[in-house]
Structures are given as C-alpha cells and as structure tokens.
Coordinates of C-alpha atoms and ligand atoms in Angstrom, one line a residue:
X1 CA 17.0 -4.9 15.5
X2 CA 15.9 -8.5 14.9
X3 CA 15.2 -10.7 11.8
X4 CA 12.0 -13.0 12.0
X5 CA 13.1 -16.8 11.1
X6 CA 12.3 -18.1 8.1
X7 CA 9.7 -20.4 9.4
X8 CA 7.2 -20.4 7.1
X9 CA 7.6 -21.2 3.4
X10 CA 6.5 -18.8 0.6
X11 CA 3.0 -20.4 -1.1
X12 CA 3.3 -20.3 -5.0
X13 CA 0.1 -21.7 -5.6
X14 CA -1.5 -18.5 -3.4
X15 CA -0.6 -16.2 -6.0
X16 CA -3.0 -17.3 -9.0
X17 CA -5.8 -17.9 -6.4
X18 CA -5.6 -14.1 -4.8
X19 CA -4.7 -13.0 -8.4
X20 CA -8.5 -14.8 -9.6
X21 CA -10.1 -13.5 -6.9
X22 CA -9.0 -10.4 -7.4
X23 CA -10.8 -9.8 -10.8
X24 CA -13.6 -12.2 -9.9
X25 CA -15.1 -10.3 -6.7
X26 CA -14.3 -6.9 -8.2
X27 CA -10.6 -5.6 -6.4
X28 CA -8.6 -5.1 -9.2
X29 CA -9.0 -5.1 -13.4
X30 CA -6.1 -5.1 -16.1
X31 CA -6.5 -1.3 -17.1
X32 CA -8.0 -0.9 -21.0
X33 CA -8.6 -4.5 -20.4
X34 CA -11.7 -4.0 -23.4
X35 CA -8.7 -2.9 -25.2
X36 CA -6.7 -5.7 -24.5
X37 CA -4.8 -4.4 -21.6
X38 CA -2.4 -2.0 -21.4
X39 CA 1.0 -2.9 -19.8
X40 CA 1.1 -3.6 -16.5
X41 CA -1.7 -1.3 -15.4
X42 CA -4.3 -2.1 -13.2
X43 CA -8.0 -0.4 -12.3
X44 CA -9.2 -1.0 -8.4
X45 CA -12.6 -2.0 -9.1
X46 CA -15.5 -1.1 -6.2
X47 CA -14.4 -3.5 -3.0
X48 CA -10.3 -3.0 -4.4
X49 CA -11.0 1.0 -4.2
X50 CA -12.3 0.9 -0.3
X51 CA -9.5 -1.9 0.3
X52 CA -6.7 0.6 -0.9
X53 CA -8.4 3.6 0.8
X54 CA -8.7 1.8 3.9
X55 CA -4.6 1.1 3.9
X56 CA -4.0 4.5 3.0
X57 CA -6.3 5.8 6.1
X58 CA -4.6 3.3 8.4
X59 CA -1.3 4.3 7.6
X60 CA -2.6 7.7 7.8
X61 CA -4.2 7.3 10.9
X62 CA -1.0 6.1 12.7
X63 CA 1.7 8.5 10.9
X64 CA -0.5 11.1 11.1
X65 CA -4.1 11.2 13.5
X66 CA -2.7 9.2 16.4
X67 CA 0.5 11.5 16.8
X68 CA 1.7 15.0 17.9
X69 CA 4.8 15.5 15.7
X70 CA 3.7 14.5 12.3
X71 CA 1.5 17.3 9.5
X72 CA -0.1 16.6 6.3
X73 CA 1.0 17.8 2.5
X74 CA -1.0 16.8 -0.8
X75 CA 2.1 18.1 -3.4
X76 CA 2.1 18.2 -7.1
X77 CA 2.7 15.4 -9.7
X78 CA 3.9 17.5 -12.2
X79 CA 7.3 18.6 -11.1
X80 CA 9.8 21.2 -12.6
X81 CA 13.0 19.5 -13.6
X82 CA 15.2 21.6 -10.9
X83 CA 13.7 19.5 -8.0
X84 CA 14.7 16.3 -10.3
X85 CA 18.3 18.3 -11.1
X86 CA 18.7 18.9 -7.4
X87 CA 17.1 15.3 -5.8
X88 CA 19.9 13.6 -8.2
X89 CA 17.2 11.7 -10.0
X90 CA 17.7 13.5 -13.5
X91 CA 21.6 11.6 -13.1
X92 CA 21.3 8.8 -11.2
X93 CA 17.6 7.7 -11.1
X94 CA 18.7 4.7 -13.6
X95 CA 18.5 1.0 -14.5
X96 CA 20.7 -1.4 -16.6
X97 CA 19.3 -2.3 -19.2
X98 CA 20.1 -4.9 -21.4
X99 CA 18.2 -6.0 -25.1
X100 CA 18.8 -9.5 -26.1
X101 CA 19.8 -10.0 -29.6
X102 CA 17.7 -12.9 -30.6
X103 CA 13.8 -12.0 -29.1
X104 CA 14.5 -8.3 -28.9
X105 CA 13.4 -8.4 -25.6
X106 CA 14.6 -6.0 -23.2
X107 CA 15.3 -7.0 -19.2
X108 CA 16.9 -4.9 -16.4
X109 CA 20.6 -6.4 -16.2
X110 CA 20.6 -6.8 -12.2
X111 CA 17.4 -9.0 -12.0
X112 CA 18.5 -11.4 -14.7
X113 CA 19.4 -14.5 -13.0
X114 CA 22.1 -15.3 -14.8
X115 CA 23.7 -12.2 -16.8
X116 CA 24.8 -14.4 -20.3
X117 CA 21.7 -16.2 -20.7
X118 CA 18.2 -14.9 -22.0
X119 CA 15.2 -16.3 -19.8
X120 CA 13.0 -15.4 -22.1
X121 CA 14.6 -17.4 -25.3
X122 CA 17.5 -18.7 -23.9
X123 CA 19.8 -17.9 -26.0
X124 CA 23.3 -17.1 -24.6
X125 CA 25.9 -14.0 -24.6
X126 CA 22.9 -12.6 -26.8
X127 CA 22.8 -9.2 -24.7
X128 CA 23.7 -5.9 -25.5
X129 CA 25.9 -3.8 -23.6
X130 CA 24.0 -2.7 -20.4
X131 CA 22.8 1.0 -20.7
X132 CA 21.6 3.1 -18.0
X133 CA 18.0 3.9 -18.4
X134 CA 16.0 6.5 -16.6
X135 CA 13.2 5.9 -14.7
X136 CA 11.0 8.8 -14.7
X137 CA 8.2 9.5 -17.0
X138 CA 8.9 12.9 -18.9
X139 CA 6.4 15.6 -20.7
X140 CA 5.8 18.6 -21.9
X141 CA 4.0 21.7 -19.7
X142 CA 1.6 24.4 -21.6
X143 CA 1.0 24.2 -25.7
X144 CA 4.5 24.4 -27.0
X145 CA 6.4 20.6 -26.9
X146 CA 10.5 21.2 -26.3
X147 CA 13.3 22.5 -24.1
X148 CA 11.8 24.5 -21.3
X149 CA 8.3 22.7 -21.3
X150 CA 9.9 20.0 -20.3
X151 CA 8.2 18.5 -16.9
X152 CA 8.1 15.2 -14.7
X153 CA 5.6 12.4 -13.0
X154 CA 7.4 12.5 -9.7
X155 CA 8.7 9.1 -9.1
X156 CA 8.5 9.5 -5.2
X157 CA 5.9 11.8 -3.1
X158 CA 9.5 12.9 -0.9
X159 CA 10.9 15.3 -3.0
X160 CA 7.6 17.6 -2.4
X161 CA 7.9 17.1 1.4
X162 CA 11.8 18.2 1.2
X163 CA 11.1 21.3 -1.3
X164 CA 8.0 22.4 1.7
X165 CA 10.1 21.8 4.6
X166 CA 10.3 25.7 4.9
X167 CA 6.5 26.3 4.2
X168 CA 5.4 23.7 7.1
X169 CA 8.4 24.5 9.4
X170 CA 7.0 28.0 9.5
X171 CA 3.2 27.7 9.3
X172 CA 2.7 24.5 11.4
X173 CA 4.3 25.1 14.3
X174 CA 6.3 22.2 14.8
X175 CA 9.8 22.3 15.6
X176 CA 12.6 19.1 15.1
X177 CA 11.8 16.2 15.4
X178 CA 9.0 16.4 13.1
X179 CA 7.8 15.0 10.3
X180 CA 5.2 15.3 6.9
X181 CA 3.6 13.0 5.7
X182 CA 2.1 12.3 2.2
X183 CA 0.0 9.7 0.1
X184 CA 0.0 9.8 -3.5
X185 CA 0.6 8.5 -6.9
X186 CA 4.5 8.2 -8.3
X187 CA 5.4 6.7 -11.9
X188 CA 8.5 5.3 -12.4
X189 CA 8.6 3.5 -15.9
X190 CA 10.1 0.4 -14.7
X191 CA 11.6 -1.8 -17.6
X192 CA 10.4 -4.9 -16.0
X193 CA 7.1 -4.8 -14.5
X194 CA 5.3 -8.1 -13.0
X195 CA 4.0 -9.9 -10.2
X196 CA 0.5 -8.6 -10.6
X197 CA 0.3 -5.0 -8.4
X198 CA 3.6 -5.7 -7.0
X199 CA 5.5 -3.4 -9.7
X200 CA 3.9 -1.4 -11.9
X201 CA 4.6 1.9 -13.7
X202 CA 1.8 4.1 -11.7
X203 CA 1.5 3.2 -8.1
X204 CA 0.7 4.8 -4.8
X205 CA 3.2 5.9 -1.8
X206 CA 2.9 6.5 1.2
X207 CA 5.9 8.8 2.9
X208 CA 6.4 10.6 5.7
X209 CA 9.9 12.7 6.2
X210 CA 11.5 12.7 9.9
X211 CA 13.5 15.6 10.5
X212 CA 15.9 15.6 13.7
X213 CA 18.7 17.2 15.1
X214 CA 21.7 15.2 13.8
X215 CA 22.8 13.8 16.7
X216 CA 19.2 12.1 17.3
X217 CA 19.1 10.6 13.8
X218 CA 20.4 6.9 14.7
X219 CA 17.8 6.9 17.5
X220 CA 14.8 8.0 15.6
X221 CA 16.0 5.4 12.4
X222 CA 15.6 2.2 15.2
X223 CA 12.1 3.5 16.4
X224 CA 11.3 4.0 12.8
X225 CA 11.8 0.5 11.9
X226 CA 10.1 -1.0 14.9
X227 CA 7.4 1.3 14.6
X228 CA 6.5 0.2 10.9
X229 CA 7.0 -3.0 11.3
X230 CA 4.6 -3.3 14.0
X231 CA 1.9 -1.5 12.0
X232 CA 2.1 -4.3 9.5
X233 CA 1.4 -6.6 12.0
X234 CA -1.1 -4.6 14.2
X235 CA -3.1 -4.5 11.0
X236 CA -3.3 -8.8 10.3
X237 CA 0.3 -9.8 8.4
X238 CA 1.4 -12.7 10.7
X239 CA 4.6 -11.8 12.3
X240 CA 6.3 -14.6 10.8
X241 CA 5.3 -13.5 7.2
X242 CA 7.4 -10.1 7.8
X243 CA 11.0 -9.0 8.5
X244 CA 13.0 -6.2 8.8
X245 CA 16.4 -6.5 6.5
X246 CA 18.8 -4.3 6.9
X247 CA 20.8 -3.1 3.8
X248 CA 24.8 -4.0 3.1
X249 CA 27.0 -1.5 2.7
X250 CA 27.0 -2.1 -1.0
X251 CA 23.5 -1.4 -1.6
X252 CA 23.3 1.4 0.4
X253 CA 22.4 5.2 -1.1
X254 CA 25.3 7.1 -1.0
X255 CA 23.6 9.5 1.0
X256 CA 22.0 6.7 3.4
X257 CA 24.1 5.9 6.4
X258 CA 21.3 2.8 7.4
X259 CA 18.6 1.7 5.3
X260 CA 16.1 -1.6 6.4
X261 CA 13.9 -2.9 4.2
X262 CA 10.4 -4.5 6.1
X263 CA 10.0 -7.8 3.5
X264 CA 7.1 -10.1 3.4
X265 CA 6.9 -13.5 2.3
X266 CA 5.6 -13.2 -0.6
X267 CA 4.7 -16.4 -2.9
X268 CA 7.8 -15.9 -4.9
X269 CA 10.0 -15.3 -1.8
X270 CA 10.7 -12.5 0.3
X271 CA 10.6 -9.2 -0.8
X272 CA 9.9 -5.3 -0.3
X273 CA 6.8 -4.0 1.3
X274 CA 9.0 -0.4 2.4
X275 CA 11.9 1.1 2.9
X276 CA 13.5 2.7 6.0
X277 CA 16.4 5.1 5.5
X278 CA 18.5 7.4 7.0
X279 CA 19.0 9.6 4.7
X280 CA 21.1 12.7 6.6
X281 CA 21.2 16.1 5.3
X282 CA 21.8 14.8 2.3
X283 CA 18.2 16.5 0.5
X284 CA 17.6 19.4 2.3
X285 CA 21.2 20.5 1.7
X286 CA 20.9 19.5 -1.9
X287 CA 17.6 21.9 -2.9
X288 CA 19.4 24.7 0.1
X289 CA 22.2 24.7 -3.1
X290 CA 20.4 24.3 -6.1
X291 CA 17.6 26.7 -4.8
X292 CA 19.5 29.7 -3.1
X293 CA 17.4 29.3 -0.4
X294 CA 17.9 28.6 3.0
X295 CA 16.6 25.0 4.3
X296 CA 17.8 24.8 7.8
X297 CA 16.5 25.3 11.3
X298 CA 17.4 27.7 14.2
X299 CA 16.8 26.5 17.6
X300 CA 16.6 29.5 20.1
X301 CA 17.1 27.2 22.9
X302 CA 20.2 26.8 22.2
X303 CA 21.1 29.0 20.1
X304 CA 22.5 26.2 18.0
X305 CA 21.3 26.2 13.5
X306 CA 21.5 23.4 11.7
X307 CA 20.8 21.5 8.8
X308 CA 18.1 19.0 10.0
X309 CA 18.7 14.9 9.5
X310 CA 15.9 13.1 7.8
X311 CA 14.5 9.4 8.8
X312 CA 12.2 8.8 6.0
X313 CA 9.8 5.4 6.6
X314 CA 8.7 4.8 2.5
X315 CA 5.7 2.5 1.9
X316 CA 3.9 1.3 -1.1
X317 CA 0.3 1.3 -0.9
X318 CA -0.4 -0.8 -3.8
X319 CA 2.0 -2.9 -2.8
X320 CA 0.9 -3.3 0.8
X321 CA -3.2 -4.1 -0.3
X322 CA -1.5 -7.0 -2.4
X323 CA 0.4 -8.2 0.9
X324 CA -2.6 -8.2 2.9
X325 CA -4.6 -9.7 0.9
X326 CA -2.2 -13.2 0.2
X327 CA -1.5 -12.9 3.9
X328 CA -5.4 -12.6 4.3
X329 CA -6.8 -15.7 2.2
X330 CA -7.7 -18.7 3.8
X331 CA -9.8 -22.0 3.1
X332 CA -11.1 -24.3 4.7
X333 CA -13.3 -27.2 4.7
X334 CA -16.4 -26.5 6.5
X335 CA -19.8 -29.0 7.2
X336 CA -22.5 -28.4 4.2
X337 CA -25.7 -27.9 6.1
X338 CA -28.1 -31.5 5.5
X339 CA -25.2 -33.3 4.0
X340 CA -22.2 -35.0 5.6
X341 CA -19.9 -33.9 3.2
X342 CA -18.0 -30.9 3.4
X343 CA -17.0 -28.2 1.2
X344 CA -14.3 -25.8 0.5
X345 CA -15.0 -22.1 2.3
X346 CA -12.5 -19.5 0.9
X347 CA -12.4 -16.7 3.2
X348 CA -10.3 -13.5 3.4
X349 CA -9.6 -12.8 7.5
X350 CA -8.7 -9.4 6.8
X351 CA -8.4 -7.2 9.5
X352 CA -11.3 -5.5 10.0
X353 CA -10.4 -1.7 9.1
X354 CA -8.6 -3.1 6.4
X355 CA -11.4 -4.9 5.6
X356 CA -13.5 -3.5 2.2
X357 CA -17.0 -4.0 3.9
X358 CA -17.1 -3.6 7.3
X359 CA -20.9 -4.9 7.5
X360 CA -23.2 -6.4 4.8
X361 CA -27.2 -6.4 4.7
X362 CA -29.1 -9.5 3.5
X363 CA -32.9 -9.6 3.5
X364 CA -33.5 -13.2 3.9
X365 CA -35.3 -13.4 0.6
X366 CA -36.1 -10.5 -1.5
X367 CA -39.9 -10.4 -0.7
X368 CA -40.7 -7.0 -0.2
X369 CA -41.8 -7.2 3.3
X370 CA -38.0 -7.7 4.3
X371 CA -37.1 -5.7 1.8
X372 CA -38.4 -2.3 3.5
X373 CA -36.8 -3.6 7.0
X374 CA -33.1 -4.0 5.5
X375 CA -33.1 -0.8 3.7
X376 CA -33.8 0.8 7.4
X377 CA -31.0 -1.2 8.8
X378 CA -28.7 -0.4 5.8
X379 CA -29.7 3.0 6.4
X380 CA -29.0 3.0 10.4
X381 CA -25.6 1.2 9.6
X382 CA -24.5 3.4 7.1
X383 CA -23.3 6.6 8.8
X384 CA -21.3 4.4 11.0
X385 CA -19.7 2.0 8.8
X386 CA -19.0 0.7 5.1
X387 CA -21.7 -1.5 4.0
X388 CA -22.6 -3.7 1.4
X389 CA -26.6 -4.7 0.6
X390 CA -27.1 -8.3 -1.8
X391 CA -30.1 -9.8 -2.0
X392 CA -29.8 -11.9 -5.0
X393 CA -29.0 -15.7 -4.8
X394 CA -29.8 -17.9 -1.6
X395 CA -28.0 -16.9 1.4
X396 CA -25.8 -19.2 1.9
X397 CA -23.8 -18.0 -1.4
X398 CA -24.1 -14.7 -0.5
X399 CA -22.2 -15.8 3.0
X400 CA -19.6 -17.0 1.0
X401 CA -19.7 -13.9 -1.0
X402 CA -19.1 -11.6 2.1
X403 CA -16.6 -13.6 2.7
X404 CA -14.3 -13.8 0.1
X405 CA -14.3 -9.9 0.3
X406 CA -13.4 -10.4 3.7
X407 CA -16.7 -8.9 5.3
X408 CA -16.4 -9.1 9.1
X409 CA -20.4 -9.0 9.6
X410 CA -23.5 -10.2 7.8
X411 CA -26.9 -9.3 9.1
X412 CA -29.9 -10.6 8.1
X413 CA -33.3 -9.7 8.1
X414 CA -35.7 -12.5 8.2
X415 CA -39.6 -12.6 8.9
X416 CA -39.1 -13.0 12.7
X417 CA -37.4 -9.4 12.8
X418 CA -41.3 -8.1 11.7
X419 CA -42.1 -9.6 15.1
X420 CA -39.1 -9.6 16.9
X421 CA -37.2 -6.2 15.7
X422 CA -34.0 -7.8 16.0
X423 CA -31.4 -9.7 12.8
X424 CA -29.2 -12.3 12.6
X425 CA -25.6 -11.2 13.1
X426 CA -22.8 -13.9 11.2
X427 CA -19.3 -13.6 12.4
X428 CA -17.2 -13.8 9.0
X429 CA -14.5 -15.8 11.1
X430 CA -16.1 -18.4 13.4
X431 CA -19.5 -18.5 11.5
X432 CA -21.1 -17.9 14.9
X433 CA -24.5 -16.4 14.9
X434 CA -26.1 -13.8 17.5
X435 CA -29.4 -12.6 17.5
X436 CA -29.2 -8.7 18.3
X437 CA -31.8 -6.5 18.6
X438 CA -32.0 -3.9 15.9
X439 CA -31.9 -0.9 18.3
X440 CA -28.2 -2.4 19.7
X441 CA -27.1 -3.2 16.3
X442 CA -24.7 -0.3 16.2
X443 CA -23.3 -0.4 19.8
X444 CA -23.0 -4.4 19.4
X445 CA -21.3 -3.6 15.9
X446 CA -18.7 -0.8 17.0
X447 CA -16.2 -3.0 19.8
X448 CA -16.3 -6.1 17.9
X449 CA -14.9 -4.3 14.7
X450 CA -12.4 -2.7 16.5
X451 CA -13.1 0.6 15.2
Ligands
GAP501 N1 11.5 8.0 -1.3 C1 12.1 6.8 -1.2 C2 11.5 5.8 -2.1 O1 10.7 6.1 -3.0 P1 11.6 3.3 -2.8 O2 12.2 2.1 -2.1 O3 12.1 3.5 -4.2 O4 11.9 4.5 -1.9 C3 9.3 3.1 -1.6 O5 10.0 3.2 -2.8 C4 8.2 2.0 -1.7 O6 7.4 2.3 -2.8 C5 8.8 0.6 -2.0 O7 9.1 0.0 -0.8 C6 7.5 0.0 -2.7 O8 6.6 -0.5 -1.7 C7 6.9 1.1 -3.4 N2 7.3 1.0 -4.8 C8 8.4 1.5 -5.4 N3 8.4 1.2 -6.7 C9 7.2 0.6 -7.0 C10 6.6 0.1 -8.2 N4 7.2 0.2 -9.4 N5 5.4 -0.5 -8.1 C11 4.8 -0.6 -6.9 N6 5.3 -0.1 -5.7 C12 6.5 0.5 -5.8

C-alpha cells in the first residue's frame, strides 16, 4: 500500500471561500441560525440536500448496486444500552478532557497543541486534571425518566450491522465473505467541534461490515483500502489531494490488527475522510457473549465453524460533501464579452453525479413565449435527471449561478428554438456551446454526464 507525496500544499484561504459559498448558494445553514445558532449544527439547504444524497447514492451505488456480496440494513438510532455494554462504548467510548482555570473553557487534552498552555487565553498550567468524557448522547425511552429508560443515539451505524449479522446471514443468502452496508445519522457529543461540517455532533456515516473467513482477512483489508481510495478519486478528489495512512501500533484499537486512514488535504492540513480497519472477531464475539446467542458461521463445505473476521471501510458523509466541494472549487479569469477586461469565474467542477444539478433550464428572457417552450424541456428533462429552472436576472449571471453549484449543463431556450426546435447547450467546464435539437436533448445529455 502506497502513500501519495505531499505535493500539493493545503489552501487556507479555500476554506472561508467554500465556507461563503456554502451559505450564499443554498448548501449548508448554521442550524436555529434565526435563533442565533445552535452549536455546531448545520441545516443542508436545497442544492446541499441533493449534494449529500448524491454522495450517499454513489457510495451506495459502489458498496452496494455495482456488487454481488454486499446487502442493505436501515437499523435503529435509538439503541438499548446492552449493544453499548457489549460494543465497549459505555467504558471506553471517551475523551480527555481538560477545563482551563482562567476562561472556563473546556478543550479535549490530545488536540491541544501544547498540553500546559490555554489557546484560547493563554494562560499556563491553568488545566484541570484530564477526565475521561463519554461521547455518546444519552436519553430516556417511554414516559418515566431514570434507570431502565435509559437509551442511546448510536454513535456509529456498525454496531446495528454486527447485532443483524444473524438476521441477514440467514435471510439473504449470502455466505462469507460478505458484507452490509448502511447510511445513517450517528451523534457523538464531541467536546470540540469545528472546521465547519468537518466535526460536528450529528453527522452521517456511511459503513459497510466485511465478514471473512479469518484466514482471508489481511487480503480483503488491502483490497478494502485500494478500493475506497479509488472511489474518492473516481468521483473528482485529485489523486494528489488524498492518501491512505496507515495507523502506528500505538493508535491502533485494541481489537484492530491494521487500521488506514484515507486523508485529504484539507486547508488546515491533512486529515480524515474514513477509516479502514481490521477489526477481527473482536464484535461479533463480543455481542455472541453478552447476548447468549450464537454469532458464528457454519460452512458445510468444509465442515469447518467459525467466528467470522470483519474488514469494516467507515466513511463520513458529511464529511466527504465538504471534501468535494474544496477539492471542487475553482476560479478563473475568463474574457467579459464586449470588453477586454476579464473577470473572475468561480466555478465548482464537481463530478457530475456528485454534482447537485445535473442540468439547468434558462428561457432566454422570461417573455412568455419562451416561457411555455422551457417548461416542456424542463418537463422532458426531468424524469431523467436533476434539474434546476431560473429565469430571473440576465443570463450571463445565471451561467455563473449554475456554476458555482457546479451544474454540468445549461440549456437555453431562445426565440430561434420557436423556429428551430432545438436550445443552446453550455458546457459548465469549457463554456463550449452546442446547438442540439430538442428531440436529442436527452440522448446528447445522458453519455456526456456520465450517468
Ligand atoms: N465504526 C467505526 C467508526 O465509526 P470512526 O473513525 O469513528 O469509525 C468513521 O468514524 C468516519 O465517520 C470518520 O472517518 C469520519 O469521516 C466520520 N466522523 C466521525 N466522527 C465525526 C464527527 N464528529 N463529525 C463528522 N464526521 C465524523
């Protein structure tokens, strides 16, 4: 397994302008914002919501569609504390934290740069001793508050894939090496959130479980880790935004005999997009003891049973919409039509199933003789693809509008199509335009989006 070199340098600056366009063009809102915010929280506003979905059904799509050996599960949130007693969460699901003395501000002891001095009032040996905090979000089940209501927000989706192994195993048909799959919410109630979506408190996963005969384990942990870091570059990251970092010993689970981390460059420096562990047998033996039940698999060609390894490939899907988005924004100067000067375009060159829009409709002008004819070519573009429909503003600013939410395709009706029958079609990329007839729309459409 390689590491990328560190060609490219991380882009401070990149953050604010993603971050800005982020809440100008609609992808994501501070939650409660009308009520000033509410900690680290964030809304996906209407191009944000079809962004995330679309990472979701990509990942999806290859973990799941494009394979053989991998099922579906949708598990609960609400969780009853045995799986938590049994995962090892309720014990060692923890962070140190520290409280300095001074601001009263609290930070999580192993990302303070330097452990005897506050960053936030710089103040020295003001801390606390460090105390282990847990991480997961904790309520009460049914009417009555107390012991024995007592329920979790999962803080993973994998604990509901180990706790079903036996379910799918024997309704699914599929026999080691398989795997389930799952996209969901967690909640972990990080003491230190920050770096817009990259860590919040409610976030979305997306996990799939690999179980294997043990002796196949270190073979299927290298093809995961190729396999999902070519995903993130099949779907637009430049190669040499993304590595794959393999874990030292000392930061390795107890029950993980290889963990690598796929990183991008992120603006502050590289960090986490997913984990890939081999985790052993270390939870299906755990919930086979705590449950009384047995989780294990008996293969009648050989007679042999055995307690199945696990491979488990763990992405965020918050996290991975923020990645392709900095990794997706561009500008560049391009020629102002009549004048010599140029201006700045800012473009996002998302990949296009990634991509919020896949197509967007513009009557030249919003006369309503063009506005009949692109409402019929919204209409015969919209069982295929995502569209968007503007016809406010000149068109030139509503270009620039498509493409800072990283539309591949404009079309645009204009008075020849009432003689011609056919639109303009604007390449989000090159600018290029193609005339197309309206009847090949579609057909011309499908290839070049890649879909
Ligand atoms: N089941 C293993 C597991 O949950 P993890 O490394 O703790 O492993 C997997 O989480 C991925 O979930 C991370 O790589 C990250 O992308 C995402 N993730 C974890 N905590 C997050 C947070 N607080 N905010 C956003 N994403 C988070």
């Amino acid at each position: 397994m390689s590491e990328a070199p560190a060609t490219v340098a991380p882009d401070p600056a990149l953050f604010d302008k993603v971050v800005n366009l982020c809440k100008r063009r609609g992808f994501v809102f501070p939650s409660a914002e009308i009520y000033g915010g509410f900690r680290s929280t964030y809304d996906y506003g209407p191009v944000g919501v079809l962004l995330l979905r679309n990472v979701k059904d990509a990942w999806w799509r290859s973990m799941v569609q494009l394979r053989h050996d991998v099922v579906g599960l949708d598990a609960a949130i609400l969780s009853p504390p045995a799986i938590w007693e049994a995962s090892g969460h309720l014990k060692n699901f923890t962070d140190p934290l520290v409280d300095c003395r001074v601001c009263r501000e609290r930070f999580r002891l192993d990302h303070l740069d330097d452990a005897e001095v506050c960053p936030n009032c710089k103040s020295e040996h003001s801390f606390t001793e460090a105390r282990q905090f847990n991480l997961m979000f904790r309520t009460y089940a049914g009417p009555v508050e107390g012991a024995g209501a007592e329920v979790y927000l999962r803080p993973e989706t994998a604990q509901g894939m180990f706790v079903n192994f036996r379910n799918v195993l024997e309704t699914s048909r599929r026999r080691p090496p398989f795997g389930i799959a799952q996209v969901g919410k967690s909640f972990r109630n990080e003491i230190t959130t920050g770096n817009f979506v990259f860590r919040t408190r409610e976030f979305e996963q997306m996990e799939m479980e690999f179980f294997v005969p043990p002796v196949e384990s270190a073979k299927w942990y290298e093809y995961w880790c190729a396999e999902r870091l070519s995903w993130y570059v099949d779907h637009g990251i430049p190669a040499d935004e993304l590595r794959l970092r393999a874990h030292d010993e000392d930061e390795l689970s107890h029950y993980s005999s290889a963990t690598s981390d796929v990183e991008y460059l992120f603006p502050w420096g590289w960090d986490e997009l997913e984990g890939i562990a081999n985790r052993g047998d270390f939870d299906l033996t755990q919930h086979a003891n705590h449950s009384g039940e047995k989780l294990d698999y008996f293969d009648q060609a050989t007679g042999e049973r055995y307690v199945p390894h696990v491979v488990e490939p763990a992405a965020g899907a918050t996290r991975t919409a923020m990645a392709f988005l900095l990794a997706a924004y561009d500008e560049e100067e391009v020629a102002r039509e009549g004048q010599g000067k140029g201006e700045v375009r800012t473009v996002l060159r998302l990949h296009p199933r990634i991509a919020p829009y896949k197509v967007a409709v513009l009557p030249l002008s919003k006369k309503p003789e063009l506005q009949a004819p692109a409402l019929e070519v919204l209409g015969l573009l919209q069982p295929h693809f995502m569209c968007d429909y503007d016809e406010t503003q000149a068109i030139g600013r509503r270009y620039r509008r498509q493409d800072e939410l990283g539309t591949p395709f404009c079309v645009t009706v204009d008075f020849d199509t009432l003689d011609d029958g056919a639109v303009t079609v604007r390449d989000r990329d090159s600018m290029a335009q193609d005339r197309v007839p309206i009847e090949d729309l579609v057909e011309h459409l499908r290839p070049r989006l890649g879909l």
